[in-house]
């Protein structure tokens, strides 16, 4: 069963929450992070993407980058200032986007449950990203961003969350991207702990690299602690847990750098021979099993729709869209057997994709040499 742990959070004053808040580290690249943080000395991007405060072109995995992240966090604690909660607490967190609410619980989960698969994964991680976030945790001795977990809806948890949102919030603001964020401290953390103890499994919806990094960081700290008991904070991972019925999972796009020697026409022909293609003016798939592919060799992005039906004997994991795309297209057609290590494939979150194509449309097409000129798959 899920073990939920209250924790003593460090948090900014309510009036400065919007100033500090930032998008997650992995939905933007360094150039985008640098632009977003321009004129915002206390944006949390200075902590989670600290290379933006160093000369352009610096190796993002260099010692100087992690050292700057540590010094930036210490500066935030002094200047914002961040204050530590008086006692371990749990929080209720509501996101509102496009008129839709998603409300979850923020606390710490057990790394043991991640390691023994009671926190279920569905995605393989990339070693370079895992190495980066592990070192980030080890050097800073904190978890700067939560993982995103889902659980099957429960009426008892819903009632406790509903009670929390009737109280005055700690934070309530709308970010630059139009997403509203509201946070409450749960008055009865013990009741939520007991309710989650009846949840048999949690599922990683987003944050596979952060979760894997928490496990590796725990191994590091455990090896260095001769008096390890299993109760130390490094045995836990910061998480936000949402009921599955509320989730709106946004695309995480695959961007392919080359077509394995094929021309665009030949590739689309081979793809269409397996899965009938049709032109699409909508880049967003309508339902499970639907996919979009975009090519932009001549400047203007062109979207095509196709559908993959899972095999009748497919397991739950093999029938996921992410698995179908990997097995049938990335591996089956393009020979990208291991997306964790292949330099031929990259991953772009939905928010970054929207910015990229909105900018491309305004210019009349993607810039030559930008990642927007590559082939993009959405599922």
PDB file of C-alpha atoms in Angstrom, residues 7-9 24 33 60 74 92 106 124 137 187 201 209 264 268 280 282 284 288 326 351 370 377:
ATOM      1  CA  UNK A   7       7.497  16.925   4.828  1.00  0.00           C
ATOM      2  CA  UNK A   8       8.799  20.318   5.907  1.00  0.00           C
ATOM      3  CA  UNK A   9       8.650  22.371   2.725  1.00  0.00           C
ATOM      4  CA  UNK A  24       9.478  22.133 -15.280  1.00  0.00           C
ATOM      5  CA  UNK A  33      15.022  28.848 -20.216  1.00  0.00           C
ATOM      6  CA  UNK A  60      25.313  21.743 -19.083  1.00  0.00           C
ATOM      7  CA  UNK A  74      21.036  29.406  -1.195  1.00  0.00           C
ATOM      8  CA  UNK A  92      -3.435  20.095  -1.899  1.00  0.00           C
ATOM      9  CA  UNK A 106       1.638  16.874  -2.572  1.00  0.00           C
ATOM     10  CA  UNK A 124      12.346   3.738 -20.044  1.00  0.00           C
ATOM     11  CA  UNK A 137      19.757  16.051  -6.209  1.00  0.00           C
ATOM     12  CA  UNK A 187      -5.173  20.621   8.047  1.00  0.00           C
ATOM     13  CA  UNK A 201      -0.585   1.134  -6.413  1.00  0.00           C
ATOM     14  CA  UNK A 209      13.834  10.539 -14.820  1.00  0.00           C
ATOM     15  CA  UNK A 264      10.506  12.154 -46.772  1.00  0.00           C
ATOM     16  CA  UNK A 268       5.673   8.540 -45.750  1.00  0.00           C
ATOM     17  CA  UNK A 280      -4.728  16.478 -41.018  1.00  0.00           C
ATOM     18  CA  UNK A 282      -5.330  19.207 -36.445  1.00  0.00           C
ATOM     19  CA  UNK A 284      -3.735  16.788 -31.774  1.00  0.00           C
ATOM     20  CA  UNK A 288      -6.169   6.533 -27.977  1.00  0.00           C
ATOM     21  CA  UNK A 326       8.127   2.878 -30.492  1.00  0.00           C
ATOM     22  CA  UNK A 351       3.921  23.077 -24.203  1.00  0.00           C
ATOM     23  CA  UNK A 370      16.152  24.244 -35.794  1.00  0.00           C
ATOM     24  CA  UNK A 377       5.310  12.354 -33.942  1.00  0.00           C
TER      25      UNK A 377
END
